[in-house]
mmCIF file of C-alpha atoms in Angstrom:
data_model
loop_
_atom_site.group_PDB
_atom_site.id
_atom_site.type_symbol
_atom_site.label_atom_id
_atom_site.label_comp_id
_atom_site.label_asym_id
_atom_site.label_seq_id
_atom_site.Cartn_x
_atom_site.Cartn_y
_atom_site.Cartn_z
ATOM 1 C CA UNK T 539 -3.245 -16.025 -18.841
ATOM 2 C CA UNK T 540 -2.701 -16.704 -15.210
ATOM 3 C CA UNK T 541 -0.168 -14.563 -13.401
ATOM 4 C CA UNK T 542 0.958 -16.337 -10.110
ATOM 5 C CA UNK T 543 2.482 -12.943 -8.782
ATOM 6 C CA UNK T 544 -1.044 -11.771 -8.130
ATOM 7 C CA UNK T 545 -1.133 -14.427 -5.277
ATOM 8 C CA UNK T 546 1.808 -12.831 -3.649
ATOM 9 C CA UNK T 547 0.374 -9.893 -1.780
ATOM 10 C CA UNK T 548 -2.612 -12.049 -0.573
ATOM 11 C CA UNK T 549 -0.997 -15.466 0.388
ATOM 12 C CA UNK T 550 2.564 -14.400 1.505
ATOM 13 C CA UNK T 551 1.198 -12.677 4.548
ATOM 14 C CA UNK T 552 -1.257 -15.402 5.095
ATOM 15 C CA UNK T 553 1.586 -18.084 5.049
ATOM 16 C CA UNK T 554 3.513 -15.634 7.313
ATOM 17 C CA UNK T 555 0.630 -15.701 9.828
ATOM 18 C CA UNK T 556 0.634 -19.483 9.899
ATOM 19 C CA UNK T 557 4.240 -19.651 10.521
ATOM 20 C CA UNK T 558 4.099 -16.922 13.218
ATOM 21 C CA UNK T 559 1.526 -19.021 15.027
ATOM 22 C CA UNK T 560 3.810 -21.882 15.245
ATOM 23 C CA UNK T 561 6.408 -19.464 16.802
ATOM 24 C CA UNK T 562 4.170 -18.279 19.481
ATOM 25 C CA UNK T 563 6.899 -18.812 22.124
ATOM 26 C CA UNK T 564 9.446 -16.649 20.250
ATOM 27 C CA UNK T 565 8.224 -13.120 19.762
ATOM 28 C CA UNK T 566 11.565 -11.999 18.253
ATOM 29 C CA UNK T 567 11.303 -14.685 15.527
ATOM 30 C CA UNK T 568 7.610 -13.697 14.870
ATOM 31 C CA UNK T 569 8.847 -10.171 14.261
ATOM 32 C CA UNK T 570 11.339 -11.112 11.709
ATOM 33 C CA UNK T 571 9.090 -13.548 9.936
ATOM 34 C CA UNK T 572 6.327 -10.890 9.720
ATOM 35 C CA UNK T 573 8.669 -8.327 8.378
ATOM 36 C CA UNK T 574 9.913 -10.790 5.765
ATOM 37 C CA UNK T 575 6.351 -11.590 4.716
ATOM 38 C CA UNK T 576 5.436 -8.044 4.399
ATOM 39 C CA UNK T 577 8.542 -7.260 2.286
ATOM 40 C CA UNK T 578 7.619 -10.341 0.183
ATOM 41 C CA UNK T 579 4.046 -8.940 -0.274
ATOM 42 C CA UNK T 580 5.472 -5.508 -1.243
ATOM 43 C CA UNK T 581 7.927 -6.905 -3.702
ATOM 44 C CA UNK T 582 5.286 -9.027 -5.536
ATOM 45 C CA UNK T 583 2.742 -5.956 -5.520
ATOM 46 C CA UNK T 584 5.492 -3.836 -7.219
ATOM 47 C CA UNK T 585 6.051 -6.658 -9.761
ATOM 48 C CA UNK T 586 2.254 -6.938 -10.490
ATOM 49 C CA UNK T 587 2.142 -3.080 -11.006
ATOM 50 C CA UNK T 588 5.091 -3.314 -13.455
ATOM 51 C CA UNK T 589 3.348 -6.172 -15.251
ATOM 52 C CA UNK T 590 0.277 -4.162 -15.590
ATOM 53 C CA UNK T 591 2.317 -1.233 -17.120
ATOM 54 C CA UNK T 592 3.530 -3.588 -19.760
ATOM 55 C CA UNK T 593 0.802 -6.079 -20.387
ATOM 56 C CA UNK T 594 -2.371 -4.711 -19.001
ATOM 57 C CA UNK T 595 -4.633 -6.178 -16.155
ATOM 58 C CA UNK T 596 -3.129 -9.180 -14.509
ATOM 59 C CA UNK T 597 -5.376 -12.177 -13.727
ATOM 60 C CA UNK T 598 -5.223 -15.381 -11.731
ATOM 61 C CA UNK T 599 -8.058 -17.885 -11.650
ATOM 62 C CA UNK T 600 -8.107 -20.050 -8.522
ATOM 63 C CA UNK T 601 -8.429 -23.769 -9.350
ATOM 64 C CA UNK T 602 -8.363 -22.902 -13.106
ATOM 65 C CA UNK T 603 -12.232 -22.510 -13.140
ATOM 66 C CA UNK T 604 -13.528 -20.369 -16.002
ATOM 67 C CA UNK T 605 -15.014 -16.961 -15.401
ATOM 68 C CA UNK T 606 -17.598 -16.230 -14.049
ATOM 69 C CA UNK T 607 -17.971 -19.514 -12.077
ATOM 70 C CA UNK T 608 -14.652 -19.638 -10.060
ATOM 71 C CA UNK T 609 -12.863 -17.272 -7.787
ATOM 72 C CA UNK T 610 -10.628 -14.980 -9.717
ATOM 73 C CA UNK T 611 -8.093 -12.365 -8.586
ATOM 74 C CA UNK T 612 -7.873 -9.364 -10.979
ATOM 75 C CA UNK T 613 -5.086 -6.692 -10.578
ATOM 76 C CA UNK T 614 -5.934 -3.737 -12.941
ATOM 77 C CA UNK T 615 -3.942 -0.551 -12.828
ATOM 78 C CA UNK T 616 -6.024 1.112 -10.000
ATOM 79 C CA UNK T 617 -6.036 -1.921 -7.769
ATOM 80 C CA UNK T 618 -2.221 -2.445 -8.483
ATOM 81 C CA UNK T 619 -1.359 1.043 -7.303
ATOM 82 C CA UNK T 620 -3.391 0.864 -4.260
ATOM 83 C CA UNK T 621 -1.923 -2.542 -3.355
ATOM 84 C CA UNK T 622 1.624 -1.068 -3.740
ATOM 85 C CA UNK T 623 0.515 1.721 -1.356
ATOM 86 C CA UNK T 624 -0.946 -0.688 1.156
ATOM 87 C CA UNK T 625 1.789 -3.159 1.230
ATOM 88 C CA UNK T 626 4.399 -0.292 1.541
ATOM 89 C CA UNK T 627 2.513 1.099 4.562
ATOM 90 C CA UNK T 628 2.163 -2.260 6.219
ATOM 91 C CA UNK T 629 5.851 -3.165 5.606
ATOM 92 C CA UNK T 630 6.813 0.129 7.180
ATOM 93 C CA UNK T 631 4.469 -0.709 10.154
ATOM 94 C CA UNK T 632 6.263 -4.060 10.596
ATOM 95 C CA UNK T 633 9.595 -2.346 10.369
ATOM 96 C CA UNK T 634 8.493 -0.119 13.269
ATOM 97 C CA UNK T 635 7.136 -3.104 15.195
ATOM 98 C CA UNK T 636 10.548 -4.863 14.847
ATOM 99 C CA UNK T 637 11.950 -2.767 17.665
ATOM 100 C CA UNK T 638 8.719 -1.765 19.288
ATOM 101 C CA UNK T 639 8.486 -1.901 23.064
ATOM 102 C CA UNK T 640 4.646 -1.600 23.057
ATOM 103 C CA UNK T 641 3.046 -4.288 25.303
ATOM 104 C CA UNK T 642 0.581 -5.335 22.591
ATOM 105 C CA UNK T 643 3.448 -6.212 20.171
ATOM 106 C CA UNK T 644 4.646 -8.707 22.649
ATOM 107 C CA UNK T 645 1.482 -10.820 22.545
ATOM 108 C CA UNK T 646 1.655 -14.080 20.546
ATOM 109 C CA UNK T 647 -1.540 -13.058 18.493
ATOM 110 C CA UNK T 648 -0.164 -9.499 17.476
ATOM 111 C CA UNK T 649 1.880 -10.292 14.267
ATOM 112 C CA UNK T 650 -0.429 -13.143 12.938
ATOM 113 C CA UNK T 651 -3.274 -10.760 13.327
ATOM 114 C CA UNK T 652 -1.276 -7.982 11.559
ATOM 115 C CA UNK T 653 -0.429 -10.339 8.671
ATOM 116 C CA UNK T 654 -4.032 -11.640 8.239
ATOM 117 C CA UNK T 655 -5.099 -7.849 8.191
ATOM 118 C CA UNK T 656 -2.774 -7.496 5.309
ATOM 119 C CA UNK T 657 -4.038 -10.603 3.522
ATOM 120 C CA UNK T 658 -7.594 -9.109 3.876
ATOM 121 C CA UNK T 659 -6.554 -5.679 2.512
ATOM 122 C CA UNK T 660 -4.778 -7.017 -0.483
ATOM 123 C CA UNK T 661 -7.587 -9.566 -1.322
ATOM 124 C CA UNK T 662 -10.164 -6.835 -1.162
ATOM 125 C CA UNK T 663 -8.149 -4.759 -3.651
ATOM 126 C CA UNK T 664 -7.456 -7.705 -6.036
ATOM 127 C CA UNK T 665 -10.744 -9.601 -5.912
ATOM 128 C CA UNK T 666 -12.720 -10.155 -8.959
ATOM 129 C CA UNK T 667 -16.075 -10.910 -7.554
ATOM 130 C CA UNK T 668 -18.190 -9.403 -4.905
ATOM 131 C CA UNK T 669 -18.599 -12.350 -2.551
ATOM 132 C CA UNK T 670 -14.920 -12.841 -2.200
ATOM 133 C CA UNK T 671 -14.657 -9.163 -1.560
ATOM 134 C CA UNK T 672 -17.013 -9.693 1.462
ATOM 135 C CA UNK T 673 -14.796 -12.534 2.812
ATOM 136 C CA UNK T 674 -11.613 -10.545 2.490
ATOM 137 C CA UNK T 675 -13.217 -7.441 4.120
ATOM 138 C CA UNK T 676 -14.461 -9.406 7.028
ATOM 139 C CA UNK T 677 -11.042 -11.060 7.539
ATOM 140 C CA UNK T 678 -9.617 -7.481 7.612
ATOM 141 C CA UNK T 679 -12.250 -6.207 9.921
ATOM 142 C CA UNK T 680 -11.982 -9.077 12.390
ATOM 143 C CA UNK T 681 -8.233 -8.787 12.475
ATOM 144 C CA UNK T 682 -8.381 -5.047 12.961
ATOM 145 C CA UNK T 683 -11.057 -5.418 15.854
ATOM 146 C CA UNK T 684 -8.707 -7.717 17.780
ATOM 147 C CA UNK T 685 -5.660 -5.547 17.198
ATOM 148 C CA UNK T 686 -7.606 -2.572 18.620
ATOM 149 C CA UNK T 687 -8.915 -4.563 21.529
ATOM 150 C CA UNK T 688 -5.311 -5.647 22.656
ATOM 151 C CA UNK T 689 -3.786 -2.207 22.133
ATOM 152 C CA UNK T 690 -1.950 -0.422 25.035
ATOM 153 C CA UNK T 691 -4.652 2.185 25.399
ATOM 154 C CA UNK T 692 -7.006 1.477 28.250
ATOM 155 C CA UNK T 693 -9.939 2.405 26.034
ATOM 156 C CA UNK T 694 -8.931 -0.183 23.301
ATOM 157 C CA UNK T 695 -11.511 -2.777 24.338
ATOM 158 C CA UNK T 696 -14.306 -0.254 24.268
ATOM 159 C CA UNK T 697 -13.363 1.082 21.037
ATOM 160 C CA UNK T 698 -13.203 -2.426 19.557
ATOM 161 C CA UNK T 699 -16.693 -3.390 20.733
ATOM 162 C CA UNK T 700 -17.946 -0.085 19.311
ATOM 163 C CA UNK T 701 -16.054 -0.812 15.976
ATOM 164 C CA UNK T 702 -17.357 -4.335 15.899
ATOM 165 C CA UNK T 703 -20.934 -3.327 16.327
ATOM 166 C CA UNK T 704 -20.829 -0.559 13.686
ATOM 167 C CA UNK T 705 -18.935 -2.782 11.233
ATOM 168 C CA UNK T 706 -21.621 -5.509 11.775
ATOM 169 C CA UNK T 707 -24.222 -3.078 10.708
ATOM 170 C CA UNK T 708 -22.232 -2.392 7.580
ATOM 171 C CA UNK T 709 -21.766 -6.170 7.049
ATOM 172 C CA UNK T 710 -25.662 -6.467 7.046
ATOM 173 C CA UNK T 711 -25.968 -3.897 4.296
ATOM 174 C CA UNK T 712 -23.230 -5.555 2.484
ATOM 175 C CA UNK T 713 -24.911 -8.985 2.563
ATOM 176 C CA UNK T 714 -28.277 -7.540 1.527
ATOM 177 C CA UNK T 715 -26.594 -5.784 -1.410
ATOM 178 C CA UNK T 716 -24.744 -8.856 -2.591
ATOM 179 C CA UNK T 717 -28.139 -10.825 -2.454
ATOM 180 C CA UNK T 718 -29.804 -8.106 -4.506
ATOM 181 C CA UNK T 719 -27.202 -8.050 -6.956
ATOM 182 C CA UNK T 720 -27.235 -11.836 -7.427
ATOM 183 C CA UNK T 721 -30.931 -11.739 -7.710
ATOM 184 C CA UNK T 722 -30.832 -9.040 -10.419
ATOM 185 C CA UNK T 723 -27.945 -10.525 -12.564
ATOM 186 C CA UNK T 724 -27.331 -14.188 -11.547
ATOM 187 C CA UNK T 725 -23.693 -13.532 -11.168
ATOM 188 C CA UNK T 726 -21.368 -11.940 -8.521
ATOM 189 C CA UNK T 727 -18.280 -11.634 -10.917
ATOM 190 C CA UNK T 728 -17.553 -7.930 -11.034
ATOM 191 C CA UNK T 729 -16.601 -7.914 -14.848
ATOM 192 C CA UNK T 730 -19.694 -10.002 -15.692
ATOM 193 C CA UNK T 731 -21.899 -7.519 -13.851
ATOM 194 C CA UNK T 732 -20.298 -4.575 -15.662
ATOM 195 C CA UNK T 733 -21.017 -6.328 -18.989
ATOM 196 C CA UNK T 734 -24.681 -7.052 -17.892
ATOM 197 C CA UNK T 735 -25.209 -3.322 -16.837
ATOM 198 C CA UNK T 736 -23.950 -2.103 -20.182
ATOM 199 C CA UNK T 737 -26.082 -4.221 -22.384
ATOM 200 C CA UNK T 738 -29.284 -5.067 -19.993
ATOM 201 C CA UNK T 739 -29.686 -1.783 -18.214
ATOM 202 C CA UNK T 740 -30.147 -1.105 -14.582
ATOM 203 C CA UNK T 741 -33.026 -2.934 -13.066
ATOM 204 C CA UNK T 742 -34.697 -1.334 -9.770
ATOM 205 C CA UNK T 743 -33.234 -4.083 -7.482
ATOM 206 C CA UNK T 744 -29.735 -3.325 -8.910
ATOM 207 C CA UNK T 745 -30.141 0.307 -8.006
ATOM 208 C CA UNK T 746 -31.236 -0.702 -4.485
ATOM 209 C CA UNK T 747 -28.187 -2.931 -4.354
ATOM 210 C CA UNK T 748 -25.912 0.042 -5.198
ATOM 211 C CA UNK T 749 -27.504 2.087 -2.404
ATOM 212 C CA UNK T 750 -26.938 -0.817 0.100
ATOM 213 C CA UNK T 751 -23.432 -1.478 -0.985
ATOM 214 C CA UNK T 752 -22.508 2.336 -0.738
ATOM 215 C CA UNK T 753 -24.126 2.442 2.816
ATOM 216 C CA UNK T 754 -21.956 -0.716 3.751
ATOM 217 C CA UNK T 755 -18.739 0.836 2.612
ATOM 218 C CA UNK T 756 -19.534 4.254 4.241
ATOM 219 C CA UNK T 757 -20.235 2.522 7.417
ATOM 220 C CA UNK T 758 -17.242 0.436 7.492
ATOM 221 C CA UNK T 759 -14.841 3.370 6.547
ATOM 222 C CA UNK T 760 -16.558 5.830 9.030
ATOM 223 C CA UNK T 761 -17.362 8.342 6.222
ATOM 224 C CA UNK T 762 -19.766 11.278 7.120
ATOM 225 C CA UNK T 763 -22.598 11.094 8.003
ATOM 226 C CA UNK T 764 -21.894 7.561 9.480
#
């Protein structure tokens, strides 16, 4: 059964980002719209967590396509808890930015980028297939890179370039890993892959894919030794 609340943490910030783009001349209005969007995302993420506690994993199939052919958002207990944590931190960030005097917060692109980063983060937590995970991850990374570049710190641009290059290497590993998984199982749906791993074993290419994906995530999150 589709639960439309799953869309909230993903698409409310995205809608807020679009509205903020139309309010580029009014930084103060952008601040309030962004704060409202982040609070909306937080409220819906809490609602999804509560639904999880009562009914189990919450699902939304975009376009009504059956699994594993369509894009599906799945909020299980783990992803729901992390989504609440993420949206809470982002909402408090917007609360701080509401009265922030940092120069970067006055740029027209700051709040739309902050909101698209929130969209990418929530989407990465809720996604039910690996390719959509890649899309949301890259949205989050691109938004983060630009936010780092426009920071008040004079070394922000240099840090953003380094961040972009290192993340691009992680993206390469991620794409190779996704390709290897699809070649092994013929699907990118995470639940479908789990089912095939349980009943068909772990082919060599799937093991290579696991190493590639782990390397990608370690690179993107700057975990030792990366």
